[in-house]
Tab-separated table of C-alpha atoms in Angstrom:
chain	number	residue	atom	x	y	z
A	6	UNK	CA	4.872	30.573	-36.792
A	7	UNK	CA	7.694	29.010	-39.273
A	8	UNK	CA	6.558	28.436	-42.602
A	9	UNK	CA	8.582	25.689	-44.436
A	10	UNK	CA	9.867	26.765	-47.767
A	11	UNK	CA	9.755	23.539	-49.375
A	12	UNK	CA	6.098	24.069	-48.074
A	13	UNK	CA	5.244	28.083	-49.219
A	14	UNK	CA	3.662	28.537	-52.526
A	15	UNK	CA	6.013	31.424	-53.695
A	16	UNK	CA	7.470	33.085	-57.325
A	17	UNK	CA	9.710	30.643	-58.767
A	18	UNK	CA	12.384	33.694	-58.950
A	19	UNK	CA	12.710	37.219	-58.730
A	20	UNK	CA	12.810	39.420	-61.957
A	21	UNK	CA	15.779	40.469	-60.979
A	22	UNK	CA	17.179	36.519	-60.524
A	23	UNK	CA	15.599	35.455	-63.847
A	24	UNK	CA	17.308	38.564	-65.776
A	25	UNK	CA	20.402	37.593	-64.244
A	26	UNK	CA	20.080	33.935	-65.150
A	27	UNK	CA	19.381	34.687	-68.888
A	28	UNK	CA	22.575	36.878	-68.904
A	29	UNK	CA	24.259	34.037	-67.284
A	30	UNK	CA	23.302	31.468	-70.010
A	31	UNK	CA	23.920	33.950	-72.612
A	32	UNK	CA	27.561	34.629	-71.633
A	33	UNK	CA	28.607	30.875	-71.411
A	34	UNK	CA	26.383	29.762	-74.871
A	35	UNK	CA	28.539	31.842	-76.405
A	36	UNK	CA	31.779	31.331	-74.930
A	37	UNK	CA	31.139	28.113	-75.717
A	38	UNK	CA	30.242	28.266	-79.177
A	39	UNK	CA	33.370	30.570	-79.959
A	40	UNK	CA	35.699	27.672	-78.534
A	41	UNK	CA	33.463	25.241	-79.417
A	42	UNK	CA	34.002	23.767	-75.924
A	43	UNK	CA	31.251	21.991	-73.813
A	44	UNK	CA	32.883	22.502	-70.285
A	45	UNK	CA	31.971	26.465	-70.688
A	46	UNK	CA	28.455	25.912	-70.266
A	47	UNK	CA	28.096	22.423	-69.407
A	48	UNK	CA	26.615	24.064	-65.881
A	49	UNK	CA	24.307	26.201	-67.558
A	50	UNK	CA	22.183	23.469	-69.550
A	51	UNK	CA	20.450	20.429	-68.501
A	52	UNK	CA	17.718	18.317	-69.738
A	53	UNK	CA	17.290	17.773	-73.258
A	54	UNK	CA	18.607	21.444	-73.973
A	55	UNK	CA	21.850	20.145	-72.395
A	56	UNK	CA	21.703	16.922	-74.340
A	57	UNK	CA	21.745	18.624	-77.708
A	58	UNK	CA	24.066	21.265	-76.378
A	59	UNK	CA	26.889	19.577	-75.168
A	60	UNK	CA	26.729	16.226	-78.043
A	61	UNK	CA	26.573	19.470	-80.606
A	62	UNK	CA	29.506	21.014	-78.874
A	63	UNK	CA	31.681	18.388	-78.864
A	64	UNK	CA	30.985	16.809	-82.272
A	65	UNK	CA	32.187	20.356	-83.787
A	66	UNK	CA	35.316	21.018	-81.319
A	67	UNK	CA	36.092	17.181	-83.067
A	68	UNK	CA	35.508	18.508	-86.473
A	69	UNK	CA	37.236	22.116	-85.532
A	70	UNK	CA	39.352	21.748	-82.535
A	71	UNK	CA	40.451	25.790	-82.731
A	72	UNK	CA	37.290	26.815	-82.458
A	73	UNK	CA	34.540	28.215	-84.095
A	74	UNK	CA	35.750	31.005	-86.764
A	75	UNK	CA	32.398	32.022	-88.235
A	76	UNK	CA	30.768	32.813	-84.407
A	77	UNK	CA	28.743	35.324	-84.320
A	78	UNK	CA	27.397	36.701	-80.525
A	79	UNK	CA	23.979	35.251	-79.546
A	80	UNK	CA	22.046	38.927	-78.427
A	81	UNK	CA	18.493	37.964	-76.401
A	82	UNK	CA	16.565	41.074	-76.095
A	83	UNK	CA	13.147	42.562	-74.782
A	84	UNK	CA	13.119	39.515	-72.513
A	85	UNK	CA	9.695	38.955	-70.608
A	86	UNK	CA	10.393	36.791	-67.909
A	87	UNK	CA	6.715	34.228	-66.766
A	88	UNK	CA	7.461	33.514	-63.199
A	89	UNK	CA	5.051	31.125	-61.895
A	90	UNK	CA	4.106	30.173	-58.212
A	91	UNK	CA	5.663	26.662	-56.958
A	92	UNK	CA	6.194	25.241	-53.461
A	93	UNK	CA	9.231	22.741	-53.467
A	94	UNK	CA	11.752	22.101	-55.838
A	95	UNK	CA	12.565	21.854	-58.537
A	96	UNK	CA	11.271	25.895	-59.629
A	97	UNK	CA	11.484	27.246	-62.985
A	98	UNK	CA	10.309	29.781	-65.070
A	99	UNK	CA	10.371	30.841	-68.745
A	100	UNK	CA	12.621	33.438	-70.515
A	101	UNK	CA	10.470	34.873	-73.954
A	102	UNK	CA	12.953	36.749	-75.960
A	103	UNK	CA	13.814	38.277	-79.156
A	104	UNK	CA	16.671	36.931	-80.830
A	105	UNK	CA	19.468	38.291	-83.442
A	106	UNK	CA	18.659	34.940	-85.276
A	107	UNK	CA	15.981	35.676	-87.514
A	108	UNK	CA	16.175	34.442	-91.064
A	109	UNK	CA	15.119	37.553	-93.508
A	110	UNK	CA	11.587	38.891	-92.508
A	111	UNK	CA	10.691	36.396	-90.186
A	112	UNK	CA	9.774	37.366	-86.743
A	113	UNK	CA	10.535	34.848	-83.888
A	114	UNK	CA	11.163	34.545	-80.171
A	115	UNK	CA	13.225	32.329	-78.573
A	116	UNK	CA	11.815	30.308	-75.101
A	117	UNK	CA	14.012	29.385	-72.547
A	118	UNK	CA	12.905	27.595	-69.884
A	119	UNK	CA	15.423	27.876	-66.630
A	120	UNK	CA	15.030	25.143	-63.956
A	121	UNK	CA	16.664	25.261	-60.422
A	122	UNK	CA	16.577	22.028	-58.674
A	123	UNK	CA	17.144	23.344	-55.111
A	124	UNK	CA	17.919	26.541	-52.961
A	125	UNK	CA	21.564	25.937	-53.145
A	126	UNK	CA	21.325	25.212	-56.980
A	127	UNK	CA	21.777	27.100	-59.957
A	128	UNK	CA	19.444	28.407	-62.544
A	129	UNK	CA	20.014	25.804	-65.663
A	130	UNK	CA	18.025	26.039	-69.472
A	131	UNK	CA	16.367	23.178	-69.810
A	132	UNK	CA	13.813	23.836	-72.891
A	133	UNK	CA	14.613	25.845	-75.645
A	134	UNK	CA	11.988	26.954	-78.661
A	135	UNK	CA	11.945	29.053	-81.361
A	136	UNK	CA	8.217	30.362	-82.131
A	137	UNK	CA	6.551	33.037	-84.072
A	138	UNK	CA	4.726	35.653	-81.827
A	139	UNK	CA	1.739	34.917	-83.163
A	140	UNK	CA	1.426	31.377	-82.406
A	141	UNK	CA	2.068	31.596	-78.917
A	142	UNK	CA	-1.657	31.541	-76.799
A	143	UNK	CA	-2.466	33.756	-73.810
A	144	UNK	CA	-1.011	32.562	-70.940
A	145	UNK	CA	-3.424	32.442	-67.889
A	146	UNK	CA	-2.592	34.756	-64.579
A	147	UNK	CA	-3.562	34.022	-61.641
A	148	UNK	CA	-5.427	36.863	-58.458
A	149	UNK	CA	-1.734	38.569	-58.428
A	150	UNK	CA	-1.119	38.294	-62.147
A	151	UNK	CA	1.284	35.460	-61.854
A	152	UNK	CA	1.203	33.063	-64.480
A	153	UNK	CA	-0.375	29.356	-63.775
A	154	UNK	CA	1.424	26.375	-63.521
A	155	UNK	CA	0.096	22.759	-64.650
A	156	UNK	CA	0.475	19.724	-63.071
A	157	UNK	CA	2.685	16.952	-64.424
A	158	UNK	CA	-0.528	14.556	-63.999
A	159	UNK	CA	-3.208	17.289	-64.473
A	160	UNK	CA	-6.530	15.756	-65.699
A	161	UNK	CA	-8.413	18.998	-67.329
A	162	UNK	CA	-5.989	18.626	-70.713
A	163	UNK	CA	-6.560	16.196	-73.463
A	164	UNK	CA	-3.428	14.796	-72.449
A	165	UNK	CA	-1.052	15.193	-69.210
A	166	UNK	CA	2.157	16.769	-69.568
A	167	UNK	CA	3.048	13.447	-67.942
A	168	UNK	CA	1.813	11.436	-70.852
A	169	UNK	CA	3.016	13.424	-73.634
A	170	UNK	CA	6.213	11.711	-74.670
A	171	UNK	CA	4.886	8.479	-74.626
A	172	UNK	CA	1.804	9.263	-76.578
A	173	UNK	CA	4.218	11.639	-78.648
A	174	UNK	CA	6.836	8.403	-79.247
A	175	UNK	CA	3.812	5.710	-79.676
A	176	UNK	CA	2.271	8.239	-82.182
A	177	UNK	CA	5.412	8.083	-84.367
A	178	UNK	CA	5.760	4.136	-83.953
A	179	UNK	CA	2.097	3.576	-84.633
A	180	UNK	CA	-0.012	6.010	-85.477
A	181	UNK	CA	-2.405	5.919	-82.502
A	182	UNK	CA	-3.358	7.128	-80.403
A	183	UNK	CA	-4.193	10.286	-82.873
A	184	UNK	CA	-4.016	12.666	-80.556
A	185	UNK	CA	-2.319	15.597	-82.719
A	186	UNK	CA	-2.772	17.579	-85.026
A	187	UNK	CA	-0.841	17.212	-88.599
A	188	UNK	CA	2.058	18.750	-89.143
A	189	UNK	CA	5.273	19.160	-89.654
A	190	UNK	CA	6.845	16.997	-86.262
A	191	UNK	CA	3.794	14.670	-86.326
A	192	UNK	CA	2.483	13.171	-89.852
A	193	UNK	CA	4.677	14.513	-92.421
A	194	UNK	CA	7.710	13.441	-89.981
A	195	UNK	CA	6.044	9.979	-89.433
A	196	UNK	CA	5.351	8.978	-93.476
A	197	UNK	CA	8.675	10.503	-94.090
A	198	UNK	CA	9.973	7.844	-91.793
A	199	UNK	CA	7.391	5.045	-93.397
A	200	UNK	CA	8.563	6.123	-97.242
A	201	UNK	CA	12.463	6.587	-96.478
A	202	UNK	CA	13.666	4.533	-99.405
A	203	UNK	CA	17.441	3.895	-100.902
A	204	UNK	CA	18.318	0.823	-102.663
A	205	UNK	CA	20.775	-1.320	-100.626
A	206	UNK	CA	19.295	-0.017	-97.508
A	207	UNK	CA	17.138	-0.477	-94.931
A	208	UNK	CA	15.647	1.606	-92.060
A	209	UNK	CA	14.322	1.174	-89.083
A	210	UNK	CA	13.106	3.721	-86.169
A	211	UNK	CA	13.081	3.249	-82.533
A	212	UNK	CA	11.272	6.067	-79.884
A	213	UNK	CA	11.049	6.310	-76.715
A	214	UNK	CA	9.627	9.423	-74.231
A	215	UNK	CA	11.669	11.411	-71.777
A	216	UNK	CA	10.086	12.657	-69.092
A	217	UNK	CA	11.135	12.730	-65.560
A	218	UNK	CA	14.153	13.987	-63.718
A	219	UNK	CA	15.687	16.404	-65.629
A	220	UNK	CA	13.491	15.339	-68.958
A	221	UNK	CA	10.441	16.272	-67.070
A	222	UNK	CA	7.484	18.360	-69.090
A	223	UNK	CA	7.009	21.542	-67.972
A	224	UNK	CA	3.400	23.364	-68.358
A	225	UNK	CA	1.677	26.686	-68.251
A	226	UNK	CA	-2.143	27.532	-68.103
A	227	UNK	CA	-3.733	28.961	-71.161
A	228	UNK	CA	-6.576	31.358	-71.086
A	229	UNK	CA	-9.187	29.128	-72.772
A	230	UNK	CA	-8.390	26.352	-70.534
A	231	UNK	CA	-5.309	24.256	-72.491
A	232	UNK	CA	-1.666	24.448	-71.545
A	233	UNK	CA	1.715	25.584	-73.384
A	234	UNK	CA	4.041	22.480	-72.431
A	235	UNK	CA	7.529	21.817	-73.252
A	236	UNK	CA	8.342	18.107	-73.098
A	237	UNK	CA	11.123	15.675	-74.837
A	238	UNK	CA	11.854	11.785	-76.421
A	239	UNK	CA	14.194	10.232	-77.622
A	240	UNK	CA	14.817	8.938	-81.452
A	241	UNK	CA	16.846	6.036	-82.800
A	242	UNK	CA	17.835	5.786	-86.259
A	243	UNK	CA	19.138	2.660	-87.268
A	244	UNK	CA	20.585	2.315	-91.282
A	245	UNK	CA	21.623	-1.171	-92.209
A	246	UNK	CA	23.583	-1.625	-95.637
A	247	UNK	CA	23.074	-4.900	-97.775
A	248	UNK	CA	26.143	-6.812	-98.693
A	249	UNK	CA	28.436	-5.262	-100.298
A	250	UNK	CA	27.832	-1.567	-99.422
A	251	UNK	CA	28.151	0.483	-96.310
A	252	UNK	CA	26.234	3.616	-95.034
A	253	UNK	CA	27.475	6.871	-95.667
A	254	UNK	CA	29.414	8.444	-92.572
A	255	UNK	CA	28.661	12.633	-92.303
A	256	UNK	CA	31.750	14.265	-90.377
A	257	UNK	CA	29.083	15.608	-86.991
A	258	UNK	CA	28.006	11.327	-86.968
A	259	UNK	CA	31.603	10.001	-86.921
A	260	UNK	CA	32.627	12.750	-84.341
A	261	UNK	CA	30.011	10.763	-81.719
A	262	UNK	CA	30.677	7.439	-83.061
A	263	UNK	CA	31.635	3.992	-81.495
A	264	UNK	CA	32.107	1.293	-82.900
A	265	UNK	CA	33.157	0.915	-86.442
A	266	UNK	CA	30.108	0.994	-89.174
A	267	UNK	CA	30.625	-2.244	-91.466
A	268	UNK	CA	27.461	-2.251	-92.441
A	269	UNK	CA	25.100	-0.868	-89.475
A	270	UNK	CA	24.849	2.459	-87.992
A	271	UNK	CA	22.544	3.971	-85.305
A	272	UNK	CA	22.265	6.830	-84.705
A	273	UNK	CA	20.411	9.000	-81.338
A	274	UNK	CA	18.634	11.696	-81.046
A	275	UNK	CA	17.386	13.948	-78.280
A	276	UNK	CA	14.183	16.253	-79.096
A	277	UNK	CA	12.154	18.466	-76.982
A	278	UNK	CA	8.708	19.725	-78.442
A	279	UNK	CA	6.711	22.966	-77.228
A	280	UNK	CA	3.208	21.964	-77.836
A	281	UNK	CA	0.235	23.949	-76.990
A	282	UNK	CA	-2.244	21.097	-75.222
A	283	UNK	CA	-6.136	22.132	-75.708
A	284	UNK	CA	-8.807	21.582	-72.425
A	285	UNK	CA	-10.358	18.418	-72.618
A	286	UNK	CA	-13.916	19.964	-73.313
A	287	UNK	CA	-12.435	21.847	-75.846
A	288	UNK	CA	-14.187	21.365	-79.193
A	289	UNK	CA	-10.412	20.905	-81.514
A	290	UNK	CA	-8.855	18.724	-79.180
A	291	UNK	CA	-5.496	17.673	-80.776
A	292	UNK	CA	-2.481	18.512	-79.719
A	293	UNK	CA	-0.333	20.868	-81.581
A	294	UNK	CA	3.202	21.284	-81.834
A	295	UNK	CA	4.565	24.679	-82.091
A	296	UNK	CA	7.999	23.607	-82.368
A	297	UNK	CA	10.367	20.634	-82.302
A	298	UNK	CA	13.706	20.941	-81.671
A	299	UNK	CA	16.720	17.886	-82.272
A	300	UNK	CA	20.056	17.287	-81.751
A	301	UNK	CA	22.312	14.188	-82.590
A	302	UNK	CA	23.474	13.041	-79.131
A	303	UNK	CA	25.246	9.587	-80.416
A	304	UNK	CA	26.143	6.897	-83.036
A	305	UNK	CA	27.022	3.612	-82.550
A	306	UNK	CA	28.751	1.576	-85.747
A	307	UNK	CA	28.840	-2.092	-86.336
C-alpha cells in the first residue's frame, strides 16, 4: 500500500529538524543585524516576520551603511520545540525560547513560529512574540502527546483564525464588532488613534487584515477549549500638514520613503498579534492579545 505524503497526518518536523532550524535563523538574524544587511537572512523570514525584518534591515543599513556597531549576539536558549500533526503543506511548528533580551527583572520568552511550504522547502520564521511565561495557556496534546492544531476556518472559537484580521482591522476602524478584550493593542491603541491631536495637522488611519499565503494565522488547541493564534494586518498612517507647514521626517521614515513629503506623508505598517482565542461556550469570550508586534515596512511622500 503507498500512502501519499501530501495525504499522511504526520509531525510537522523532527526535534532534531526544528533545533536545527532555530540555529539556522539564529545564525543569519544576527549576521544580519551586525551588517545590517537584509540579503543574510532574507531566506530565513517570511510572512509578516519577514516584512518587519527586512523593511527594518534596510532602513538602518540606509541610516548606517557599515553596519551595526552596538550588535550584540541574539542567544535563544532552553528551546521547547510544539510540533504539531499536519498532512500537506505548508507544516510548521513553534520554537518557545528564552532570550538574552530581557529588560531588568522581567522574565520573557520569545515564539517563533517556523513554516515550510513544501518538502523541498526550507524552514522560514514567520511569527515572532515576546510573552511572559505566565501568560501563555496550556497547550492541548493530543493520544501521542502531540500538540493540536486549529483550523484556519474552525467553528468551536469565538472567532476563526481565518477571521481574525479582519475583525482585528474593523475593530480598530470602528469599534465593532467588540470582540476583544481591552488593552493595550485594542482600546487604548484605538482612542489613541481617535485623540491624536497637533495643531496644523491632521490624521487619518487606514487597516486592513493579512491573512493568507504567507500572512496566514496559525493556531494551537488550548486545554479549556480556546486556541493560541498568531495572525497579522496591515496599518496605514497618513499625516497631512495645513498650509504652510510640513510633517516632520524621522531618519528610519525617510530611509523607506518615495515620493517627496510637501505636505502629506503615509506611512505602512506590518503587525502580527499572538492572541489567545477563548471556546465559543466559554463564559469570558473576548479575545485577548498577548502581544503585538510592528514594523514600518514603507512611506510614501507627497
Amino acid at each position: 500500500m503507498t500512502v501519499h505524503g501530501e495525504l499522511e497526518v504526520v509531525p510537522a518536523a523532527t526535534k532534531s529538524e526544528a533545533a536545527q532550524a532555530l540555529r539556522e535563523f539564529t545564525a543569519a538574524y544576527n549576521a544580519a543585524d551586525k551588517a545590517y544587511d537584509p540579503a543574510l537572512d532574507a531566506d530565513l523570514v517570511t510572512g509578516s516576520l519577514g516584512a518587519i525584518n527586512q523593511a527594518g534591515l534596510k532602513a538602518r543599513h540606509t541610516i548606517e551603511p557599515t553596519g551595526n556597531a552596538r550588535h550584540q549576539p541574539l542567544e535563544l536558549t532552553d528551546a521547547r520545540f510544539v510540533i504539531p500533526k499536519k498532512a500537506g503543506w505548508p507544516r510548521w511548528f513553534l520554537a518557545d525560547t528564552d532570550s538574552n533580551r530581557d529588560a531588568g527583572d522581567q522574565d520573557t520568552r520569545w515564539l517563533l513560529a517556523f513554516v515550510k511550504s513544501g518538502p523541498d522547502a526550507g524552514w522560514k520564521a514567520a511569527y515572532l512574540s515576546v510573552v511572559a511565561p505566565d501568560r501563555i495557556p496550556v497547550l492541548a496534546k493530543d493520544g501521542d502527546g502531540r500538540a493540536e492544531p486549529v483550523a484556519a476556518d474552525g467553528t468551536d472559537l469565538a472567532v476563526a483564525p481565518k477571521d481574525l484580521g479582519t475583525r482585528y482591522t474593523q475593530y480598530l476602524q470602528k469599534g465593532t464588532p467588540d470582540v476583544f478584550a481591552p488593552g493595550a493593542a485594542t482600546s487604548q491603541w484605538r482612542d489613541a488613534r481617535l485623540n491624536t491631536k497637533r495643531a496644523g495637522f491632521s490624521y487619518q488611519y487606514v487597516d486592513q487584515p493579512l491573512d493568507s499565503g504567507m500572512y496566514a494565522p496559525l493556531g494551537l488547541a488550548t486545554e479549556d477549549g480556546g486556541a493560541l493564534v498568531f495572525f497579522s494586518s496591515k496599518h496605514f498612517e497618513r499625516q497631512t500638514a495645513a498650509k504652510g507647514l510640513r510633517p516632520t521626517v524621522e531618519p528610519d521614515v525617510e530611509a523607506l520613503l518615495t515620493g517627496e513629503v510637501k505636505s502629506t506623508l503615509t506611512k505602512e505598517r506590518v503587525s502580527s498579534q499572538l492572541v489567545y482565542v477563548p471556546g465559543k461556550g466559554a463564559e469570558a469570550r473576548k479575545v485577548t492579545v498577548l502581544n503585538r508586534l510592528p514594523g514600518l515596512t514603507a512611506a510614501k511622500g507627497s
